[in-house]
Coordinates of N, CA and C in Angstrom, one line a residue:
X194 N -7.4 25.2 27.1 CA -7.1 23.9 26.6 C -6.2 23.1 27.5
X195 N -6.5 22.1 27.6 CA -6.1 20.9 28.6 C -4.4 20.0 27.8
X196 N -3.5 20.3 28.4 CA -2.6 19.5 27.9 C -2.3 18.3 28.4
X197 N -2.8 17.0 28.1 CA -2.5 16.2 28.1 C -1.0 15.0 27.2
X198 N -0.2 14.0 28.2 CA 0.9 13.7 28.0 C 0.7 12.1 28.1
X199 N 0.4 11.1 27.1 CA 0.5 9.8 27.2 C 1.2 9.2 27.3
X200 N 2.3 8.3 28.6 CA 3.2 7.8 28.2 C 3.1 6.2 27.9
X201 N 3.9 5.0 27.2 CA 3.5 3.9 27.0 C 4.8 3.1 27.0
X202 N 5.1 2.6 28.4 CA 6.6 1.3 28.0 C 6.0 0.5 27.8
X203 N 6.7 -0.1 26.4 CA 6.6 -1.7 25.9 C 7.8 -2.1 25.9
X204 N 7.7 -3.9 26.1 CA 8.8 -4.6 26.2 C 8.5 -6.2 25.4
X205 N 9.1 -6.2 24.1 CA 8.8 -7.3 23.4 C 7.1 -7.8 23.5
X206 N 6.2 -6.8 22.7 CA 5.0 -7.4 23.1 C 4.6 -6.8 21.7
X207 N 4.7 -6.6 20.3 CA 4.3 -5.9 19.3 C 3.1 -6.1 18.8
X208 N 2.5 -7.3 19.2 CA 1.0 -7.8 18.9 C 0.0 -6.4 19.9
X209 N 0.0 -6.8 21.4 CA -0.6 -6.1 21.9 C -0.4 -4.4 21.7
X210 N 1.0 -4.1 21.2 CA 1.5 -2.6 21.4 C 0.8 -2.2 19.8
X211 N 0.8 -2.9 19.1 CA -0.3 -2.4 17.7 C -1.8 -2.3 18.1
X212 N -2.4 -3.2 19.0 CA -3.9 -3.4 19.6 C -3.3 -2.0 20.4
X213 N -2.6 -1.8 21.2 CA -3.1 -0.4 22.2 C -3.4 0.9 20.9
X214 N -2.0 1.2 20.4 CA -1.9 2.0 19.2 C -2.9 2.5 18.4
X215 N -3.8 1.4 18.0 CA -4.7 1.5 17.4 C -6.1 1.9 17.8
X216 N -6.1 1.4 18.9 CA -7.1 2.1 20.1 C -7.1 3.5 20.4
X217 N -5.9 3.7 20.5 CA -5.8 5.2 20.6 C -5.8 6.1 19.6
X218 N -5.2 5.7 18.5 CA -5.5 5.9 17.0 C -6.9 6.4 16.7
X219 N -7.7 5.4 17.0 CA -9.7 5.7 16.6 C -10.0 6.3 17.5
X220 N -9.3 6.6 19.0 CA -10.1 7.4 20.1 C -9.8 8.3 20.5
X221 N -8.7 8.7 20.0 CA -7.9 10.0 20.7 C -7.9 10.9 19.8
X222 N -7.9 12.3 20.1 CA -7.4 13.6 18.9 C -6.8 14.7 19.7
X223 N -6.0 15.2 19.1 CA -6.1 17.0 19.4 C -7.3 17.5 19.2
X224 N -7.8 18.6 19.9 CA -8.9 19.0 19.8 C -9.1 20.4 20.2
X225 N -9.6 21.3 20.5 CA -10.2 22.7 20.7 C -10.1 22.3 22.4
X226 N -10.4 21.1 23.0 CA -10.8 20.6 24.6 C -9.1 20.5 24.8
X227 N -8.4 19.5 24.1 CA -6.8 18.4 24.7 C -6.1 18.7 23.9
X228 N -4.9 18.9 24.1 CA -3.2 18.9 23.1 C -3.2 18.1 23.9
X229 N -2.8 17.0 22.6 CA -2.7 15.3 23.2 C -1.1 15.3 22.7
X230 N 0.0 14.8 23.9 CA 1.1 14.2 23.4 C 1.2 12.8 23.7
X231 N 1.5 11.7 23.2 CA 2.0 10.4 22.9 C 3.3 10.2 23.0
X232 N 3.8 9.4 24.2 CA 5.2 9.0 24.0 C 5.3 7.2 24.8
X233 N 6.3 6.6 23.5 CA 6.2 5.4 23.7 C 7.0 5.0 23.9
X234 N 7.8 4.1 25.4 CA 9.2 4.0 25.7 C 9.3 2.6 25.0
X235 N 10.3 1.8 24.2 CA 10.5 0.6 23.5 C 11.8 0.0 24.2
X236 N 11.5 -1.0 25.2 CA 12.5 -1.8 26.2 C 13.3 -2.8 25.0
X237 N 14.4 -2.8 25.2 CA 15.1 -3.8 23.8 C 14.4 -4.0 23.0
X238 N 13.9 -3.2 21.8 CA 12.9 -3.2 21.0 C 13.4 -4.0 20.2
X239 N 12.5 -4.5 19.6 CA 12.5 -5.8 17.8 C 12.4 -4.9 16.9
X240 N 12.6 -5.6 15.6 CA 12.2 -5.0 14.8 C 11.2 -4.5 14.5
X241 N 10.4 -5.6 14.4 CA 8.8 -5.5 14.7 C 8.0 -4.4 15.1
X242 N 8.6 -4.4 16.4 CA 8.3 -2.9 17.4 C 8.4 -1.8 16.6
X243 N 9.5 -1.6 16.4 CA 10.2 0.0 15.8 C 9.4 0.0 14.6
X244 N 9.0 -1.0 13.7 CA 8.3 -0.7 12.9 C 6.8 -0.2 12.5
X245 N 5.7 -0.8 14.2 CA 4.9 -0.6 14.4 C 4.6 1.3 14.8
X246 N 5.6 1.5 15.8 CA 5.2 2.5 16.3 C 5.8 3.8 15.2
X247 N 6.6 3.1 13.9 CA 6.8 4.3 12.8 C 5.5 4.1 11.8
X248 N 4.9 3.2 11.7 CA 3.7 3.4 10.8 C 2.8 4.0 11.8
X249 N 2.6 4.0 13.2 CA 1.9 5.0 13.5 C 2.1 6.3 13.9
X250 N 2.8 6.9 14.0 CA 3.8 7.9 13.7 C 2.9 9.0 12.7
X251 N 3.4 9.0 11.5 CA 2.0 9.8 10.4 C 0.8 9.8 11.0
X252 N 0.3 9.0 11.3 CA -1.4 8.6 11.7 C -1.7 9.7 12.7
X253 N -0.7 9.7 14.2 CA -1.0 10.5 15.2 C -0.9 12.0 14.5
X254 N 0.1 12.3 13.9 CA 0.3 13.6 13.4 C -0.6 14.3 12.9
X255 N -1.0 13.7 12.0 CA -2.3 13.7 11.0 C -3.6 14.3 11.9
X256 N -3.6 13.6 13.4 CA -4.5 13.9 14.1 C -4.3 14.8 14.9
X257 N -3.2 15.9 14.7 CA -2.7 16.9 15.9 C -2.0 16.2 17.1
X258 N -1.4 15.2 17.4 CA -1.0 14.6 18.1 C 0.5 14.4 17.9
X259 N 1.2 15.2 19.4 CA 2.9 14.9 19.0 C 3.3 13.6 19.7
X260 N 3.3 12.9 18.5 CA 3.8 11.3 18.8 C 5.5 11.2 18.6
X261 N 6.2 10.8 19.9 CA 7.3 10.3 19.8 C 7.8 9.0 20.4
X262 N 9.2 8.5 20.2 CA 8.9 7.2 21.0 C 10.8 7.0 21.0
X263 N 11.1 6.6 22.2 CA 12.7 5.9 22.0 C 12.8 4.5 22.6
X264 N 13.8 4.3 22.0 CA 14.1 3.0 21.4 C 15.4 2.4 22.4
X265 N 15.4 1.6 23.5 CA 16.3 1.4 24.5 C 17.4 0.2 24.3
X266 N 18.2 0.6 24.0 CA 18.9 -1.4 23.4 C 19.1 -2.0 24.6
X267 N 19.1 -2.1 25.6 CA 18.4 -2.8 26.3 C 17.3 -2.7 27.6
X268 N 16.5 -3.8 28.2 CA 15.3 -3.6 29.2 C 15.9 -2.5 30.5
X269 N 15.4 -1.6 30.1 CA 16.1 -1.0 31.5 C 14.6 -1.0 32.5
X270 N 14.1 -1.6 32.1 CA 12.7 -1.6 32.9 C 11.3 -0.6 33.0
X271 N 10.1 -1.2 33.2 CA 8.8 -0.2 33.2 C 9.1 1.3 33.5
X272 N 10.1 1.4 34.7 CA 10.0 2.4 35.8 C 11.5 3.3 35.1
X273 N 12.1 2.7 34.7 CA 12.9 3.6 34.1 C 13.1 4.3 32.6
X274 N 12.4 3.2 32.1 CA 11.8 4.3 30.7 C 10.6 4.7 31.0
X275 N 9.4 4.8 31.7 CA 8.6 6.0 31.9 C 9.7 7.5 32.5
X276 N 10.3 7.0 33.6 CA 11.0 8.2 34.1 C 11.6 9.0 32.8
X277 N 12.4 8.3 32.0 CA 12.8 8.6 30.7 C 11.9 9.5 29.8
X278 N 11.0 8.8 29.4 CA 9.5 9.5 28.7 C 9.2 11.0 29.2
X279 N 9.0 11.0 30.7 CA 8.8 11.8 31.6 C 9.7 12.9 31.5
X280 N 11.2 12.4 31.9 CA 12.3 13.5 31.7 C 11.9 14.6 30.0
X281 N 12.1 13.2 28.8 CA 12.2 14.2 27.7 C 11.1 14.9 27.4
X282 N 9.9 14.1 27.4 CA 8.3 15.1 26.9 C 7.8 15.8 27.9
X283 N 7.3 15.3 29.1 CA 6.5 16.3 30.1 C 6.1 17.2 30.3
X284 N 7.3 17.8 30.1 CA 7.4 19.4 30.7 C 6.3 20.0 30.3
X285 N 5.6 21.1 31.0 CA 4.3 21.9 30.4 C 3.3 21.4 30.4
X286 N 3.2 19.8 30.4 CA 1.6 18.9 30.2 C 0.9 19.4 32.1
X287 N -0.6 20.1 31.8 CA -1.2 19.3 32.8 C -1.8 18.5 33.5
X288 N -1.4 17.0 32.0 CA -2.2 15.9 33.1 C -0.8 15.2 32.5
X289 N -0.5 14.1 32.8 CA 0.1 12.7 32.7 C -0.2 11.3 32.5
X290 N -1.1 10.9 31.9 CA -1.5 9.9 32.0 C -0.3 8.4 31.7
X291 N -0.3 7.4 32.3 CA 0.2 6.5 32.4 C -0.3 5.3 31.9
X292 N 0.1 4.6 30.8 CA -0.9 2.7 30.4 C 0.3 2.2 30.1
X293 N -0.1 0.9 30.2 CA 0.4 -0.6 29.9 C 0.0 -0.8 28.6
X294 N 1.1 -1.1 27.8 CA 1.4 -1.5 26.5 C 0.1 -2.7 25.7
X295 N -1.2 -3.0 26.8 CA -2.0 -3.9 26.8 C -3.1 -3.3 26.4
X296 N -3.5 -2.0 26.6 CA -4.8 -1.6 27.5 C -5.4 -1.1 25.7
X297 N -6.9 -1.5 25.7 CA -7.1 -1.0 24.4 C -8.3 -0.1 25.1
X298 N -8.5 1.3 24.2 CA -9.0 2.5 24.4 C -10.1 2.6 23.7
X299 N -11.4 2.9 24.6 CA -12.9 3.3 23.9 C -13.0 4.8 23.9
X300 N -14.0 5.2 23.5 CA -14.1 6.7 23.3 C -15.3 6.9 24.3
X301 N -15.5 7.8 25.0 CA -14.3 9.4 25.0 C -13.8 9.3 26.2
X302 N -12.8 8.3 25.9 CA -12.0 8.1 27.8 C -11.3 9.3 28.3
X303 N -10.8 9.7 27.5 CA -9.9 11.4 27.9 C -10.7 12.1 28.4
X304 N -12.1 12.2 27.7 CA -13.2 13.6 28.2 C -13.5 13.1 30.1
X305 N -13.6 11.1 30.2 CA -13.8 11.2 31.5 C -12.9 11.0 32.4
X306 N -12.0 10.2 31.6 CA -10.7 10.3 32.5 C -10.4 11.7 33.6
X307 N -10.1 13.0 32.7 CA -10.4 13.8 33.4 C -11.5 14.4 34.1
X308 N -12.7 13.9 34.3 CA -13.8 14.3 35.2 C -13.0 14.6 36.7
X309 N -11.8 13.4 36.7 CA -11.1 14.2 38.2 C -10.8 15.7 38.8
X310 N -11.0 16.1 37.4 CA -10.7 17.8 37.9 C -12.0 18.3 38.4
X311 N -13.2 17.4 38.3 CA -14.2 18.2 38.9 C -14.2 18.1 40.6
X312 N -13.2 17.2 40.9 CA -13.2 16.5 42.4 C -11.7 17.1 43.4
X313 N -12.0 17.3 44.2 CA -10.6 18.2 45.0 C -9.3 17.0 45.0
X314 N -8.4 16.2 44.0 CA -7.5 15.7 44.4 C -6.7 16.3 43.4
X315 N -5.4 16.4 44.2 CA -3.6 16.8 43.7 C -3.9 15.5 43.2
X316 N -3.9 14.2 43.1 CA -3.3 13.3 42.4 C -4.4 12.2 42.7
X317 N -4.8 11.9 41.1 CA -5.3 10.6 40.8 C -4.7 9.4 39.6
X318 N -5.1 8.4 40.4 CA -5.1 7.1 39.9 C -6.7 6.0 39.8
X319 N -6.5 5.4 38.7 CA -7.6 4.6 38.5 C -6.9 3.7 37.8
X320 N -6.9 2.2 38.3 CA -6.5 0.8 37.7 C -7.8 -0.2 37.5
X321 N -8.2 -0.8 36.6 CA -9.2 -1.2 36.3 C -8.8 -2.2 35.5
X322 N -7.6 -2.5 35.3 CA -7.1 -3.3 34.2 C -7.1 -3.0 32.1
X323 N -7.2 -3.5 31.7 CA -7.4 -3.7 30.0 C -8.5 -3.9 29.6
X324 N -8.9 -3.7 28.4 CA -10.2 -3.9 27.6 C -10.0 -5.1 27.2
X325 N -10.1 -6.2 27.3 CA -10.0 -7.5 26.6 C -11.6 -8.1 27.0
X326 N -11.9 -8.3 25.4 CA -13.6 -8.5 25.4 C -14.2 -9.9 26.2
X327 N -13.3 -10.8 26.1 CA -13.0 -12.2 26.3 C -12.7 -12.2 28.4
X328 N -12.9 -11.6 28.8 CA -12.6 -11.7 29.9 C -13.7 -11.1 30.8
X329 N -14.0 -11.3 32.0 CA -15.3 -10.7 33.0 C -14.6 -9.8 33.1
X330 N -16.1 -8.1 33.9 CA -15.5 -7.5 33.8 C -15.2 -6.8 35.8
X331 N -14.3 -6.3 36.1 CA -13.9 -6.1 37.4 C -15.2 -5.2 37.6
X332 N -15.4 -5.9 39.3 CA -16.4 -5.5 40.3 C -15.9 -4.3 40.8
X333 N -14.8 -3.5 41.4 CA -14.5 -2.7 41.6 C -14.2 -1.5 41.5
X334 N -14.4 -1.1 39.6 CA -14.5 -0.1 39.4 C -15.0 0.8 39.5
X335 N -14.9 1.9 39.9 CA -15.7 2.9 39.7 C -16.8 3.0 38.5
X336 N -18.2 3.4 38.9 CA -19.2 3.1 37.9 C -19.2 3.7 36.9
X337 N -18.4 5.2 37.1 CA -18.8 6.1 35.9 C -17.5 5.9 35.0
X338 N -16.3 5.1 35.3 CA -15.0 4.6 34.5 C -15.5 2.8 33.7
X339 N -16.6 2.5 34.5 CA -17.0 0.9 33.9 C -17.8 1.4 32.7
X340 N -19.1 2.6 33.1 CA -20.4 2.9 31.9 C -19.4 3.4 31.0
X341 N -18.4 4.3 30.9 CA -18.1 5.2 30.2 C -16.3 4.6 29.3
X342 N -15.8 3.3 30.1 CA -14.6 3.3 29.3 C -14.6 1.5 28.8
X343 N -15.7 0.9 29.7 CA -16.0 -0.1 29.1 C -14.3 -1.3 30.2
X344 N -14.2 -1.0 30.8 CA -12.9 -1.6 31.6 C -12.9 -3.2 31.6
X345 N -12.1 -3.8 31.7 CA -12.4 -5.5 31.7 C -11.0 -5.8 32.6
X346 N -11.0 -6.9 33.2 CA -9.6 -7.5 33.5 C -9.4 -8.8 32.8

C-alpha cells in the first residue's frame, strides 16, 4: 500500500477551497492501492474557511482519509504553511503531493498521478494548471496527464 500525503494552503479564497474539497471528496478514497492523508494549511482564515474545511472533515473520515487542517491567524505565506503541513503530517508518507487551493480533481488522478513510479525519477513534478471547464485547455501537457486528469488552465 502506497501512502500518500495531500497538502493544500488556502488564503481567503472559501468559494474555490469548497470547489477543491469537493473534488477530492468524489475522487479520492483510502483504498486496498493508497492511505490517503489530507492536510489543509488556512493563511488568516475567515470564518467561512474554518467552517468549510469542518463540514468536510466527517466526509473525508468516512472515506478512510486522515483529514486535518491548521488554522494560521495570520498569512505567513504559501511556502511556509506547506513547510508547516509538511513538518506536522508527513512523516512516513511515500508520496507528497502538493495543489493550489483552486485545482478541481477528476478521477482516478491518484492511480495516474503516480504512474511516475513506473519511470526512474527521485523526484517529480507536473504543473498543468486547474480544471476550470470555461477555459482552453494547455498544449503542454503531458498526454497521458491531459487523457486521464482532464487539465485546463
Amino acid at each position: 500500500m502506497k501512502r500518500v500525503a495531500i497538502l493544500i494552503p488556502s488564503y481567503k479564497r472559501p468559494d474555490v477551497l469548497r470547489y477543491t474539497l469537493e473534488g477530492l471528496y468524489q475522487n479520492t478514497a483510502s483504498d486496498e492501492e493508497f492511505q490517503v492523508g489530507l492536510y489543509v494549511g488556512l493563511n488568516k482564515a475567515s470564518d467561512q474557511e474554518v467552517l468549510i474545511v469542518e463540514e468536510f472533515k466527517d466526509k473525508f473520515k468516512s472515506k478512510g482519509i486522515d483529514f486535518k487542517y491548521i488554522s494560521e491567524e495570520k498569512n505567513i505565506g504559501k511556502a511556509a504553511v506547506l513547510n508547516k503541513l509538511f513538518d506536522l503530517y508527513c512523516a512516513g508518507y511515500d508520496y507528497i503531493v502538493t495543489m493550489d487551493n483552486d485545482i478541481y480533481i477528476k478521477k482516478p488522478w491518484l492511480k495516474y498521478l503516480l504512474i511516475s513510479e513506473k519511470i526512474d525519477f527521485e523526484l517529480m513534478g507536473i504543473s498543468c494548471g486547474g480544471y476550470w471547464p470555461h477555459v482552453p485547455q494547455r498544449e503542454n501537457c503531458p498526454s497521458v496527464i491531459q487523457e486521464n486528469f482532464k487539465f485546463h488552465v
